[in-house]
Every structure is written in structure tokens, then in C-alpha cells.
Amino acid sequence: ATLWEVISRLEKVIGCRAIIKREAARPGDQRVTGADTSRLTRLTGWKPQVGLDEGLARQAAWQRSLGQRQAA
């Protein structure tokens, strides 16, 4: 997923729009990244168990729970 796709999905999970401030790239910023977990799967048998949308929802719920603990 691209950064913009993740932001869009996260906006849906949270229920509000992200405030995005665009700035020029800094020296050393990576333009393109990616991951291939096939070797990890082959060597360890590990496979992702949670999709991106569910993972984002779980992360948001966890972050919210931290805020509630601090307020209590």
C-alpha cells in the first residue's frame, strides 16, 4: 500500500481527515520502499494473520486505550 492509501484507510478507521503538511524532501529521504516477506515465510513459516484495514483498526483502538488510561 502507498502512504496515501494508508492515510485514506486510516481516515476511515478514525472517522476524521488527516491534517497533511507537505514539505520538500530532505537529503536521504527514500522515495520508494517495499517489502517481500516470501523469504521469511519460507525460512520460518510465518505468514501475516491480519490485513491492513484490521491492523489499522486495532492500532487505532490501542492508541485510544492509551489515551483513556492516561486520562483516568
N, CA and C atoms as an extended XYZ file, in Angstrom:
216
Properties=species:S:1:pos:R:3:atomname:S:1:resname:S:1:resid:I:1 pbc="F F F"
N         0.844       -1.180        0.000 N   ALA     1
C         0.000        0.000        0.000 CA  ALA     1
C         0.885        1.238        0.000 C   ALA     1
N         0.468        2.243       -0.718 N   THR     2
C         1.210        3.503       -0.711 CA  THR     2
C         0.889        4.265        0.563 C   THR     2
N         1.698        5.244        0.861 N   LEU     3
C         1.451        6.101        2.021 CA  LEU     3
C         0.077        6.747        1.923 C   LEU     3
N        -0.294        7.197        0.725 N   TRP     4
C        -1.589        7.868        0.547 CA  TRP     4
C        -2.745        6.897        0.768 C   TRP     4
N        -2.577        5.637        0.366 N   GLU     5
C        -3.609        4.626        0.614 CA  GLU     5
C        -3.770        4.363        2.112 C   GLU     5
N        -2.653        4.282        2.823 N   VAL     6
C        -2.709        4.051        4.263 CA  VAL     6
C        -3.378        5.229        4.962 C   VAL     6
N        -3.035        6.442        4.569 N   ILE     7
C        -3.667        7.622        5.168 CA  ILE     7
C        -5.165        7.594        4.924 C   ILE     7
N        -5.579        7.290        3.706 N   SER     8
C        -7.005        7.230        3.375 CA  SER     8
C        -7.728        6.180        4.214 C   SER     8
N        -7.143        5.015        4.344 N   ARG     9
C        -7.749        3.940        5.134 CA  ARG     9
C        -7.813        4.320        6.610 C   ARG     9
N        -6.758        4.952        7.105 N   LEU    10
C        -6.721        5.367        8.499 CA  LEU    10
C        -7.759        6.451        8.779 C   LEU    10
N        -7.959        7.351        7.832 N   GLU    11
C        -9.006        8.363        7.987 CA  GLU    11
C       -10.371        7.710        8.160 C   GLU    11
N       -10.628        6.650        7.409 N   LYS    12
C       -11.907        5.933        7.516 CA  LYS    12
C       -12.033        5.249        8.868 C   LYS    12
N       -10.950        4.639        9.339 N   VAL    13
C       -10.959        3.942       10.626 CA  VAL    13
C       -11.218        4.930       11.768 C   VAL    13
N       -10.531        6.051       11.729 N   ILE    14
C       -10.615        7.029       12.809 CA  ILE    14
C       -11.871        7.892       12.703 C   ILE    14
N       -12.302        8.120       11.473 N   GLY    15
C       -13.505        8.927       11.276 CA  GLY    15
C       -13.248       10.413       11.156 C   GLY    15
N       -12.012       10.771       10.812 N   CYS    16
C       -11.730       12.193       10.562 CA  CYS    16
C       -10.606       12.297        9.536 C   CYS    16
N       -10.499       13.482        8.948 N   ARG    17
C        -9.492       13.709        7.918 CA  ARG    17
C        -8.150       14.040        8.544 C   ARG    17
N        -7.099       13.584        7.894 N   ALA    18
C        -5.742       13.880        8.348 CA  ALA    18
C        -5.374       15.312        7.974 C   ALA    18
N        -4.617       15.945        8.824 N   ILE    19
C        -4.056       17.260        8.517 CA  ILE    19
C        -2.669       16.998        7.945 C   ILE    19
N        -2.507       17.298        6.676 N   ILE    20
C        -1.273       16.962        5.975 CA  ILE    20
C        -0.525       18.236        5.616 C   ILE    20
N         0.724       18.298        6.021 N   LYS    21
C         1.586       19.422        5.690 CA  LYS    21
C         2.680       18.895        4.767 C   LYS    21
N         2.626       19.311        3.526 N   ARG    22
C         3.621       18.843        2.556 CA  ARG    22
C         4.862       19.718        2.620 C   ARG    22
N         6.001       19.061        2.613 N   GLU    23
C         7.278       19.762        2.626 CA  GLU    23
C         8.201       19.111        1.610 C   GLU    23
N         9.209       19.826        1.234 N   ALA    24
C        10.191       19.290        0.291 CA  ALA    24
C        10.917       18.107        0.929 C   ALA    24
N        11.307       17.161        0.092 N   ALA    25
C        12.062       16.009        0.578 CA  ALA    25
C        13.399       16.472        1.135 C   ALA    25
N        13.856       15.783        2.155 N   ARG    26
C        15.152       16.094        2.746 CA  ARG    26
C        16.196       15.141        2.177 C   ARG    26
N        17.457       15.545        2.209 N   PRO    27
C        18.506       14.638        1.734 CA  PRO    27
C        18.444       13.321        2.506 C   PRO    27
N        18.483       12.220        1.791 N   GLY    28
C        18.446       10.908        2.423 CA  GLY    28
C        17.064       10.292        2.512 C   GLY    28
N        15.999       11.085        2.272 N   ASP    29
C        14.644       10.527        2.290 CA  ASP    29
C        14.512        9.491        1.183 C   ASP    29
N        13.908        8.357        1.506 N   GLN    30
C        13.684        7.327        0.490 CA  GLN    30
C        12.429        7.658       -0.286 C   GLN    30
N        12.496        7.520       -1.583 N   ARG    31
C        11.355        7.777       -2.460 CA  ARG    31
C        10.465        6.544       -2.597 C   ARG    31
N        11.079        5.372       -2.649 N   VAL    32
C        10.335        4.138       -2.852 CA  VAL    32
C        10.861        3.100       -1.873 C   VAL    32
N         9.954        2.416       -1.207 N   THR    33
C        10.334        1.319       -0.320 CA  THR    33
C         9.408        0.141       -0.594 C   THR    33
N         9.768       -0.994       -0.119 N   GLY    34
C         8.918       -2.166       -0.303 CA  GLY    34
C         9.405       -3.303        0.560 C   GLY    34
N         8.567       -4.298        0.677 N   ALA    35
C         8.936       -5.464        1.469 CA  ALA    35
C         8.452       -6.719        0.762 C   ALA    35
N         9.252       -7.739        0.867 N   ASP    36
C         8.899       -9.045        0.334 CA  ASP    36
C         9.111      -10.038        1.470 C   ASP    36
N         8.028      -10.579        1.992 N   THR    37
C         8.121      -11.485        3.139 CA  THR    37
C         8.235      -12.949        2.726 C   THR    37
N         8.391      -13.222        1.433 N   SER    38
C         8.429      -14.618        0.983 CA  SER    38
C         9.597      -15.400        1.581 C   SER    38
N        10.750      -14.789        1.734 N   ARG    39
C        11.893      -15.499        2.326 CA  ARG    39
C        11.620      -15.795        3.801 C   ARG    39
N        11.066      -14.827        4.519 N   LEU    40
C        10.720      -15.041        5.920 CA  LEU    40
C         9.731      -16.202        6.054 C   LEU    40
N         8.740      -16.222        5.181 N   THR    41
C         7.756      -17.308        5.194 CA  THR    41
C         8.438      -18.646        4.906 C   THR    41
N         9.302      -18.649        3.915 N   ARG    42
C         9.993      -19.877        3.534 CA  ARG    42
C        10.890      -20.403        4.667 C   ARG    42
N        11.580      -19.495        5.365 N   LEU    43
C        12.520      -19.912        6.406 CA  LEU    43
C        11.861      -20.209        7.747 C   LEU    43
N        10.792      -19.522        8.067 N   THR    44
C        10.194      -19.653        9.401 CA  THR    44
C         8.763      -20.173        9.392 C   THR    44
N         8.101      -20.103        8.244 N   GLY    45
C         6.698      -20.490        8.184 CA  GLY    45
C         5.746      -19.378        8.584 C   GLY    45
N         6.292      -18.218        8.954 N   TRP    46
C         5.457      -17.094        9.380 CA  TRP    46
C         4.690      -16.522        8.198 C   TRP    46
N         3.418      -16.204        8.429 N   LYS    47
C         2.588      -15.523        7.434 CA  LYS    47
C         1.756      -14.476        8.154 C   LYS    47
N         1.519      -13.335        7.518 N   PRO    48
C         0.669      -12.325        8.147 CA  PRO    48
C        -0.708      -12.913        8.455 C   PRO    48
N        -1.256      -12.570        9.604 N   GLN    49
C        -2.560      -13.081       10.021 CA  GLN    49
C        -3.637      -12.005        9.976 C   GLN    49
N        -3.219      -10.741        9.866 N   VAL    50
C        -4.144       -9.614        9.940 CA  VAL    50
C        -3.949       -8.747        8.700 C   VAL    50
N        -5.051       -8.378        8.061 N   GLY    51
C        -4.987       -7.493        6.907 CA  GLY    51
C        -4.729       -6.049        7.322 C   GLY    51
N        -4.430       -5.223        6.349 N   LEU    52
C        -4.093       -3.825        6.625 CA  LEU    52
C        -5.224       -3.091        7.330 C   LEU    52
N        -6.448       -3.206        6.839 N   ASP    53
C        -7.563       -2.477        7.450 CA  ASP    53
C        -7.791       -2.902        8.898 C   ASP    53
N        -7.777       -4.192        9.146 N   GLU    54
C        -7.969       -4.680       10.514 CA  GLU    54
C        -6.800       -4.255       11.403 C   GLU    54
N        -5.593       -4.321       10.871 N   GLY    55
C        -4.424       -3.895       11.635 CA  GLY    55
C        -4.487       -2.424       12.008 C   GLY    55
N        -4.910       -1.587       11.070 N   LEU    56
C        -5.049       -0.158       11.368 CA  LEU    56
C        -6.130        0.071       12.422 C   LEU    56
N        -7.237       -0.663       12.316 N   ALA    57
C        -8.318       -0.528       13.303 CA  ALA    57
C        -7.831       -0.949       14.687 C   ALA    57
N        -7.081       -2.039       14.759 N   ARG    58
C        -6.536       -2.490       16.048 CA  ARG    58
C        -5.559       -1.467       16.621 C   ARG    58
N        -4.716       -0.923       15.758 N   GLN    59
C        -3.740        0.077       16.205 CA  GLN    59
C        -4.455        1.315       16.741 C   GLN    59
N        -5.475        1.774       16.023 N   ALA    60
C        -6.227        2.955       16.462 CA  ALA    60
C        -6.914        2.687       17.799 C   ALA    60
N        -7.494        1.504       17.963 N   ALA    61
C        -8.151        1.153       19.219 CA  ALA    61
C        -7.142        1.122       20.363 C   ALA    61
N        -5.968        0.568       20.107 N   TRP    62
C        -4.921        0.522       21.127 CA  TRP    62
C        -4.477        1.933       21.512 C   TRP    62
N        -4.274        2.786       20.503 N   GLN    63
C        -3.866        4.168       20.783 CA  GLN    63
C        -4.929        4.880       21.619 C   GLN    63
N        -6.204        4.659       21.274 N   ARG    64
C        -7.292        5.270       22.046 CA  ARG    64
C        -7.273        4.769       23.491 C   ARG    64
N        -7.013        3.474       23.680 N   SER    65
C        -6.999        2.925       25.041 CA  SER    65
C        -5.874        3.544       25.869 C   SER    65
N        -4.759        3.869       25.249 N   LEU    66
C        -3.671        4.523       25.970 CA  LEU    66
C        -4.089        5.906       26.447 C   LEU    66
N        -4.816        6.624       25.597 N   GLY    67
C        -5.292        7.952       25.969 CA  GLY    67
C        -6.289        7.894       27.112 C   GLY    67
N        -7.131        6.861       27.133 N   GLN    68
C        -8.121        6.714       28.204 CA  GLN    68
C        -7.435        6.371       29.521 C   GLN    68
N        -6.373        5.578       29.464 N   ARG    69
C        -5.642        5.228       30.694 CA  ARG    69
C        -4.967        6.445       31.301 C   ARG    69
N        -4.426        7.313       30.446 N   GLN    70
C        -3.735        8.496       30.938 CA  GLN    70
C        -4.720        9.496       31.521 C   GLN    70
N        -5.940        9.552       30.972 N   ALA    71
C        -6.944       10.497       31.447 CA  ALA    71
C        -7.555       10.029       32.769 C   ALA    71
N        -7.509        8.731       33.043 N   ALA    72
C        -8.136        8.182       34.250 CA  ALA    72
C        -7.350        8.472       35.511 C   ALA    72
